[in-house]
PDB file of C-alpha atoms in Angstrom:
ATOM      1  CA  MET A   1     -50.660 -15.027  55.476  1.00  0.00           C
ATOM      2  CA  SER A   2     -48.696 -15.267  52.266  1.00  0.00           C
ATOM      3  CA  ALA A   3     -44.966 -14.712  52.300  1.00  0.00           C
ATOM      4  CA  VAL A   4     -43.690 -11.520  50.782  1.00  0.00           C
ATOM      5  CA  SER A   5     -41.829 -12.277  47.565  1.00  0.00           C
ATOM      6  CA  PRO A   6     -38.356 -10.786  47.265  1.00  0.00           C
ATOM      7  CA  PRO A   7     -37.927  -7.841  44.923  1.00  0.00           C
ATOM      8  CA  PRO A   8     -36.794  -8.728  41.401  1.00  0.00           C
ATOM      9  CA  PHE A   9     -33.059  -8.754  40.839  1.00  0.00           C
ATOM     10  CA  GLN A  10     -31.752  -5.642  39.172  1.00  0.00           C
ATOM     11  CA  ALA A  11     -28.262  -5.635  37.739  1.00  0.00           C
ATOM     12  CA  PRO A  12     -26.209  -2.559  38.574  1.00  0.00           C
ATOM     13  CA  LYS A  13     -26.363  -0.009  35.801  1.00  0.00           C
ATOM     14  CA  PRO A  14     -23.222   1.867  34.750  1.00  0.00           C
ATOM     15  CA  ASN A  15     -23.565   5.556  35.501  1.00  0.00           C
ATOM     16  CA  THR A  16     -20.591   6.762  33.476  1.00  0.00           C
ATOM     17  CA  PHE A  17     -19.258   6.233  29.988  1.00  0.00           C
ATOM     18  CA  LEU A  18     -16.050   4.727  31.387  1.00  0.00           C
ATOM     19  CA  ALA A  19     -18.044   2.190  33.385  1.00  0.00           C
ATOM     20  CA  SER A  20     -20.015   1.212  30.266  1.00  0.00           C
ATOM     21  CA  ALA A  21     -16.793   0.910  28.281  1.00  0.00           C
ATOM     22  CA  GLY A  22     -15.325  -1.253  31.037  1.00  0.00           C
ATOM     23  CA  TYR A  23     -18.255  -3.675  30.872  1.00  0.00           C
ATOM     24  CA  ALA A  24     -17.968  -3.793  27.081  1.00  0.00           C
ATOM     25  CA  TRP A  25     -14.231  -4.476  27.330  1.00  0.00           C
ATOM     26  CA  SER A  26     -14.899  -7.300  29.797  1.00  0.00           C
ATOM     27  CA  GLY A  27     -17.356  -8.823  27.341  1.00  0.00           C
ATOM     28  CA  LEU A  28     -14.830  -8.639  24.518  1.00  0.00           C
ATOM     29  CA  ILE A  29     -12.079 -10.281  26.569  1.00  0.00           C
ATOM     30  CA  HIS A  30     -14.460 -12.942  27.907  1.00  0.00           C
ATOM     31  CA  THR A  31     -15.385 -13.850  24.338  1.00  0.00           C
ATOM     32  CA  ALA A  32     -11.722 -14.035  23.319  1.00  0.00           C
ATOM     33  CA  VAL A  33     -10.920 -16.275  26.283  1.00  0.00           C
ATOM     34  CA  HIS A  34     -13.836 -18.701  25.993  1.00  0.00           C
ATOM     35  CA  GLN A  35     -14.683 -18.791  22.278  1.00  0.00           C
ATOM     36  CA  ARG A  36     -12.236 -20.522  19.952  1.00  0.00           C
ATOM     37  CA  ASN A  37     -13.858 -19.042  16.853  1.00  0.00           C
ATOM     38  CA  MET A  38     -13.403 -15.539  18.263  1.00  0.00           C
ATOM     39  CA  ARG A  39      -9.693 -16.220  18.693  1.00  0.00           C
ATOM     40  CA  MET A  40      -9.507 -17.400  15.088  1.00  0.00           C
ATOM     41  CA  HIS A  41     -11.254 -14.239  13.903  1.00  0.00           C
ATOM     42  CA  LEU A  42      -8.875 -12.062  15.932  1.00  0.00           C
ATOM     43  CA  ILE A  43      -5.835 -13.766  14.420  1.00  0.00           C
ATOM     44  CA  SER A  44      -7.346 -13.455  10.942  1.00  0.00           C
ATOM     45  CA  GLY A  45      -8.000  -9.775  11.595  1.00  0.00           C
ATOM     46  CA  LEU A  46      -4.386  -9.334  12.640  1.00  0.00           C
ATOM     47  CA  LEU A  47      -3.256 -10.908   9.363  1.00  0.00           C
ATOM     48  CA  VAL A  48      -5.493  -8.543   7.396  1.00  0.00           C
ATOM     49  CA  ALA A  49      -4.087  -5.590   9.346  1.00  0.00           C
ATOM     50  CA  LEU A  50      -0.514  -6.680   8.625  1.00  0.00           C
ATOM     51  CA  VAL A  51      -1.213  -7.059   4.917  1.00  0.00           C
ATOM     52  CA  GLY A  52      -3.037  -3.729   4.819  1.00  0.00           C
ATOM     53  CA  SER A  53      -0.141  -1.936   6.483  1.00  0.00           C
ATOM     54  CA  GLY A  54       2.406  -3.569   4.179  1.00  0.00           C
ATOM     55  CA  ILE A  55       1.057  -2.603   0.764  1.00  0.00           C
ATOM     56  CA  PRO A  56      -0.462   0.706  -0.414  1.00  0.00           C
ATOM     57  CA  LEU A  57      -4.242   0.483  -0.738  1.00  0.00           C
ATOM     58  CA  GLY A  58      -6.885   2.998  -1.739  1.00  0.00           C
ATOM     59  CA  LEU A  59      -9.203   4.591   0.794  1.00  0.00           C
ATOM     60  CA  ALA A  60     -12.227   2.590  -0.355  1.00  0.00           C
ATOM     61  CA  GLU A  61     -10.324  -0.683  -0.026  1.00  0.00           C
ATOM     62  CA  LYS A  62      -9.073   0.229   3.442  1.00  0.00           C
ATOM     63  CA  VAL A  63     -12.560   1.128   4.633  1.00  0.00           C
ATOM     64  CA  THR A  64     -14.001  -2.064   3.144  1.00  0.00           C
ATOM     65  CA  LEU A  65     -11.446  -4.351   4.797  1.00  0.00           C
ATOM     66  CA  VAL A  66     -11.673  -2.656   8.190  1.00  0.00           C
ATOM     67  CA  PHE A  67     -15.469  -2.744   8.078  1.00  0.00           C
ATOM     68  CA  CYS A  68     -15.531  -6.430   7.099  1.00  0.00           C
ATOM     69  CA  VAL A  69     -13.133  -7.442   9.883  1.00  0.00           C
ATOM     70  CA  LEU A  70     -15.052  -5.496  12.519  1.00  0.00           C
ATOM     71  CA  LEU A  71     -18.368  -6.841  11.228  1.00  0.00           C
ATOM     72  CA  VAL A  72     -17.179 -10.443  11.613  1.00  0.00           C
ATOM     73  CA  LEU A  73     -16.007  -9.748  15.179  1.00  0.00           C
ATOM     74  CA  PHE A  74     -19.322  -8.064  15.965  1.00  0.00           C
ATOM     75  CA  ALA A  75     -21.280 -11.015  14.576  1.00  0.00           C
ATOM     76  CA  GLU A  76     -19.198 -13.502  16.568  1.00  0.00           C
ATOM     77  CA  MET A  77     -19.822 -11.584  19.793  1.00  0.00           C
ATOM     78  CA  LEU A  78     -23.562 -11.490  19.083  1.00  0.00           C
ATOM     79  CA  ASN A  79     -23.463 -15.220  18.362  1.00  0.00           C
ATOM     80  CA  SER A  80     -21.676 -15.866  21.661  1.00  0.00           C
ATOM     81  CA  ALA A  81     -24.184 -13.721  23.554  1.00  0.00           C
ATOM     82  CA  LEU A  82     -27.061 -15.616  21.933  1.00  0.00           C
ATOM     83  CA  GLU A  83     -25.486 -18.942  22.932  1.00  0.00           C
ATOM     84  CA  GLN A  84     -25.249 -17.765  26.536  1.00  0.00           C
ATOM     85  CA  LEU A  85     -28.882 -16.654  26.468  1.00  0.00           C
ATOM     86  CA  VAL A  86     -30.088 -19.960  25.017  1.00  0.00           C
ATOM     87  CA  ASP A  87     -28.086 -21.957  27.573  1.00  0.00           C
ATOM     88  CA  LEU A  88     -29.588 -19.839  30.344  1.00  0.00           C
ATOM     89  CA  ALA A  89     -33.159 -20.348  29.124  1.00  0.00           C
ATOM     90  CA  VAL A  90     -32.934 -24.021  28.102  1.00  0.00           C
ATOM     91  CA  GLN A  91     -31.683 -26.478  30.714  1.00  0.00           C
ATOM     92  CA  GLN A  92     -31.974 -29.616  28.577  1.00  0.00           C
ATOM     93  CA  PHE A  93     -31.535 -30.528  24.937  1.00  0.00           C
ATOM     94  CA  ASP A  94     -34.074 -28.868  22.686  1.00  0.00           C
ATOM     95  CA  PRO A  95     -33.985 -29.123  18.859  1.00  0.00           C
ATOM     96  CA  LYS A  96     -35.187 -25.533  18.526  1.00  0.00           C
ATOM     97  CA  ALA A  97     -32.426 -24.291  20.816  1.00  0.00           C
ATOM     98  CA  LYS A  98     -29.866 -26.174  18.729  1.00  0.00           C
ATOM     99  CA  LEU A  99     -31.348 -24.750  15.533  1.00  0.00           C
ATOM    100  CA  THR A 100     -31.139 -21.233  16.979  1.00  0.00           C
ATOM    101  CA  LYS A 101     -27.431 -21.676  17.690  1.00  0.00           C
ATOM    102  CA  ASP A 102     -26.803 -23.259  14.286  1.00  0.00           C
ATOM    103  CA  ILE A 103     -28.482 -20.398  12.420  1.00  0.00           C
ATOM    104  CA  ALA A 104     -26.528 -17.780  14.368  1.00  0.00           C
ATOM    105  CA  ALA A 105     -23.275 -19.638  13.685  1.00  0.00           C
ATOM    106  CA  ALA A 106     -24.183 -19.849   9.993  1.00  0.00           C
ATOM    107  CA  GLY A 107     -24.565 -16.077   9.887  1.00  0.00           C
ATOM    108  CA  VAL A 108     -21.041 -15.633  11.232  1.00  0.00           C
ATOM    109  CA  LEU A 109     -19.731 -18.179   8.732  1.00  0.00           C
ATOM    110  CA  VAL A 110     -21.332 -16.342   5.806  1.00  0.00           C
ATOM    111  CA  LEU A 111     -19.730 -13.071   6.904  1.00  0.00           C
ATOM    112  CA  ALA A 112     -16.339 -14.724   7.409  1.00  0.00           C
ATOM    113  CA  VAL A 113     -16.388 -16.368   3.967  1.00  0.00           C
ATOM    114  CA  GLY A 114     -17.477 -13.095   2.394  1.00  0.00           C
ATOM    115  CA  THR A 115     -14.639 -11.261   4.116  1.00  0.00           C
ATOM    116  CA  VAL A 116     -12.102 -13.783   2.822  1.00  0.00           C
ATOM    117  CA  ALA A 117     -13.497 -13.373  -0.698  1.00  0.00           C
ATOM    118  CA  ILE A 118     -13.324  -9.568  -0.482  1.00  0.00           C
ATOM    119  CA  PHE A 119      -9.786  -9.756   0.885  1.00  0.00           C
ATOM    120  CA  ALA A 120      -8.748 -11.994  -2.019  1.00  0.00           C
ATOM    121  CA  LEU A 121     -10.364  -9.632  -4.535  1.00  0.00           C
ATOM    122  CA  VAL A 122      -8.500  -6.675  -3.025  1.00  0.00           C
ATOM    123  CA  LEU A 123      -5.189  -8.511  -3.354  1.00  0.00           C
ATOM    124  CA  VAL A 124      -5.920  -9.529  -6.954  1.00  0.00           C
ATOM    125  CA  HIS A 125      -6.996  -5.990  -7.829  1.00  0.00           C
ATOM    126  CA  ASN A 126      -3.742  -4.672  -6.344  1.00  0.00           C
ATOM    127  CA  ALA A 127      -1.501  -7.349  -7.839  1.00  0.00           C
ATOM    128  CA  ASP A 128       0.661  -4.687  -9.500  1.00  0.00           C
ATOM    129  CA  ALA A 129       1.150  -2.883  -6.188  1.00  0.00           C
ATOM    130  CA  VAL A 130       2.100  -6.165  -4.526  1.00  0.00           C
ATOM    131  CA  THR A 131       4.656  -6.870  -7.261  1.00  0.00           C
ATOM    132  CA  GLU A 132       6.099  -3.364  -7.120  1.00  0.00           C
ATOM    133  CA  ASN A 133       6.421  -3.567  -3.336  1.00  0.00           C
ATOM    134  CA  LEU A 134       7.657  -7.148  -3.211  1.00  0.00           C
ATOM    135  CA  LEU A 135      10.476  -6.295  -0.804  1.00  0.00           C
ATOM    136  CA  ALA A 136       8.018  -4.684   1.611  1.00  0.00           C
ATOM    137  CA  VAL A 137       5.743  -7.721   1.329  1.00  0.00           C
ATOM    138  CA  GLN A 138       8.649 -10.045   2.117  1.00  0.00           C
ATOM    139  CA  ARG A 139       9.595  -7.962   5.149  1.00  0.00           C
ATOM    140  CA  GLN A 140       5.999  -7.964   6.310  1.00  0.00           C
ATOM    141  CA  VAL A 141       5.817 -11.751   6.030  1.00  0.00           C
ATOM    142  CA  LEU A 142       9.149 -12.144   7.823  1.00  0.00           C
ATOM    143  CA  VAL A 143       7.890 -10.119  10.790  1.00  0.00           C
ATOM    144  CA  GLY A 144       4.162 -10.793  10.500  1.00  0.00           C
ATOM    145  CA  VAL A 145       4.361 -14.580  10.785  1.00  0.00           C
ATOM    146  CA  PRO A 146       6.114 -14.596  14.188  1.00  0.00           C
ATOM    147  CA  LEU A 147       3.879 -11.719  15.305  1.00  0.00           C
ATOM    148  CA  THR A 148       0.794 -13.774  14.482  1.00  0.00           C
ATOM    149  CA  VAL A 149       2.273 -16.789  16.276  1.00  0.00           C
ATOM    150  CA  VAL A 150       2.854 -14.669  19.382  1.00  0.00           C
ATOM    151  CA  SER A 151      -0.731 -13.394  19.277  1.00  0.00           C
ATOM    152  CA  GLY A 152      -2.054 -16.937  18.958  1.00  0.00           C
ATOM    153  CA  ALA A 153       0.160 -18.133  21.805  1.00  0.00           C
ATOM    154  CA  LEU A 154      -1.114 -15.369  24.083  1.00  0.00           C
ATOM    155  CA  MET A 155      -4.717 -16.413  23.439  1.00  0.00           C
ATOM    156  CA  HIS A 156      -4.050 -20.147  23.654  1.00  0.00           C
ATOM    157  CA  GLU A 157      -6.323 -22.119  25.965  1.00  0.00           C
ATOM    158  CA  ARG A 158      -3.459 -23.337  28.144  1.00  0.00           C
ATOM    159  CA  ALA A 159      -2.591 -20.967  30.979  1.00  0.00           C
ATOM    160  CA  ARG A 160       1.091 -20.088  31.326  1.00  0.00           C
ATOM    161  CA  PRO A 161       3.207 -18.447  34.030  1.00  0.00           C
ATOM    162  CA  GLY A 162       2.847 -14.688  34.129  1.00  0.00           C
ATOM    163  CA  ALA A 163       6.492 -14.204  33.191  1.00  0.00           C
ATOM    164  CA  VAL A 164       5.967 -16.157  29.964  1.00  0.00           C
ATOM    165  CA  ASN A 165       2.978 -13.999  29.059  1.00  0.00           C
ATOM    166  CA  VAL A 166       4.993 -10.858  29.746  1.00  0.00           C
ATOM    167  CA  LEU A 167       7.817 -12.129  27.534  1.00  0.00           C
ATOM    168  CA  LEU A 168       5.402 -12.987  24.732  1.00  0.00           C
ATOM    169  CA  GLY A 169       3.790  -9.568  25.051  1.00  0.00           C
ATOM    170  CA  VAL A 170       7.134  -7.768  24.891  1.00  0.00           C
ATOM    171  CA  VAL A 171       8.167  -9.763  21.822  1.00  0.00           C
ATOM    172  CA  GLY A 172       4.806  -9.147  20.154  1.00  0.00           C
ATOM    173  CA  PHE A 173       4.804  -5.384  20.672  1.00  0.00           C
ATOM    174  CA  ALA A 174       8.474  -5.197  19.639  1.00  0.00           C
ATOM    175  CA  LEU A 175       7.655  -6.966  16.365  1.00  0.00           C
ATOM    176  CA  TRP A 176       4.701  -4.639  15.862  1.00  0.00           C
ATOM    177  CA  ALA A 177       6.981  -1.638  16.411  1.00  0.00           C
ATOM    178  CA  VAL A 178       9.281  -2.978  13.697  1.00  0.00           C
ATOM    179  CA  THR A 179       6.392  -3.029  11.210  1.00  0.00           C
ATOM    180  CA  LEU A 180       5.811   0.667  11.908  1.00  0.00           C
ATOM    181  CA  THR A 181       9.104   1.525  10.213  1.00  0.00           C
ATOM    182  CA  TRP A 182       7.662   0.641   6.794  1.00  0.00           C
ATOM    183  CA  SER A 183       3.906   0.759   7.394  1.00  0.00           C
ATOM    184  CA  THR A 184       1.843   2.333   4.622  1.00  0.00           C
ATOM    185  CA  SER A 185      -1.287   2.780   6.749  1.00  0.00           C
ATOM    186  CA  ALA A 186      -1.616   4.170  10.262  1.00  0.00           C
ATOM    187  CA  VAL A 187      -5.150   2.749  10.417  1.00  0.00           C
ATOM    188  CA  PHE A 188      -4.075  -0.841   9.817  1.00  0.00           C
ATOM    189  CA  SER A 189      -1.087  -0.452  12.145  1.00  0.00           C
ATOM    190  CA  ALA A 190      -3.435   0.808  14.862  1.00  0.00           C
ATOM    191  CA  MET A 191      -5.761  -2.123  14.206  1.00  0.00           C
ATOM    192  CA  ALA A 192      -2.868  -4.583  14.552  1.00  0.00           C
ATOM    193  CA  PHE A 193      -1.929  -2.890  17.824  1.00  0.00           C
ATOM    194  CA  GLY A 194      -5.498  -3.264  19.052  1.00  0.00           C
ATOM    195  CA  PHE A 195      -5.526  -6.985  18.284  1.00  0.00           C
ATOM    196  CA  LEU A 196      -2.267  -7.403  20.198  1.00  0.00           C
ATOM    197  CA  VAL A 197      -3.732  -5.581  23.190  1.00  0.00           C
ATOM    198  CA  VAL A 198      -6.751  -7.909  23.143  1.00  0.00           C
ATOM    199  CA  SER A 199      -4.438 -10.935  22.922  1.00  0.00           C
ATOM    200  CA  ALA A 200      -2.407  -9.773  25.918  1.00  0.00           C
ATOM    201  CA  ALA A 201      -5.556  -8.970  27.909  1.00  0.00           C
ATOM    202  CA  ALA A 202      -6.985 -12.411  27.119  1.00  0.00           C
ATOM    203  CA  ALA A 203      -3.794 -14.071  28.372  1.00  0.00           C
ATOM    204  CA  ARG A 204      -3.993 -12.084  31.607  1.00  0.00           C
ATOM    205  CA  ALA A 205      -7.685 -12.872  32.092  1.00  0.00           C
ATOM    206  CA  ARG A 206      -7.121 -16.586  31.518  1.00  0.00           C
ATOM    207  CA  ARG A 207      -4.316 -16.645  34.083  1.00  0.00           C
ATOM    208  CA  LEU A 208      -6.440 -14.824  36.675  1.00  0.00           C
ATOM    209  CA  GLN A 209      -9.207 -17.403  36.244  1.00  0.00           C
ATOM    210  CA  LYS A 210      -6.918 -20.290  37.137  1.00  0.00           C
TER     211      LYS A 210
END
């Protein structure tokens, strides 16, 4: 008599929008914690948000920059998901598996380089606005550099005591609040806030894993 095979595993399905959003948030934070390139993209996105909130830009330029930043993050998350899938399916070295990962990584690289080029073109096109708002640009650099450092420190691979993470988070959000006093774009300020939240959540997740 043949043994009865166990029923196939079925992952629990979210039955509410909040549950689905929670799973998506977990995926985002997991990528930020475990993927160095994702952390680099998040920091780059924060820099774009700080520049965008420091100088006046047209609607089309704002939409283009926001879309490019989000597209790069989306591509990096898809690349990370594909890597996990390949590692799950292939238990030993396979040239085709390596090629699959390389092609996916190349796609992210193309998007990232294109975003940098578009960002540079936007700055060149708005050179007069940058010159006219030189004081605002200087203030943004003065606050934006330490803010970016704080964000990078929160996402750093080394786990730190919880009190240090809290201190970094307080400093980061305080610096962000300072930029609000002269921000020219609520959209870019909100985007910078979102990147800070992700940085703080990544620091918390890394500490909980230790």
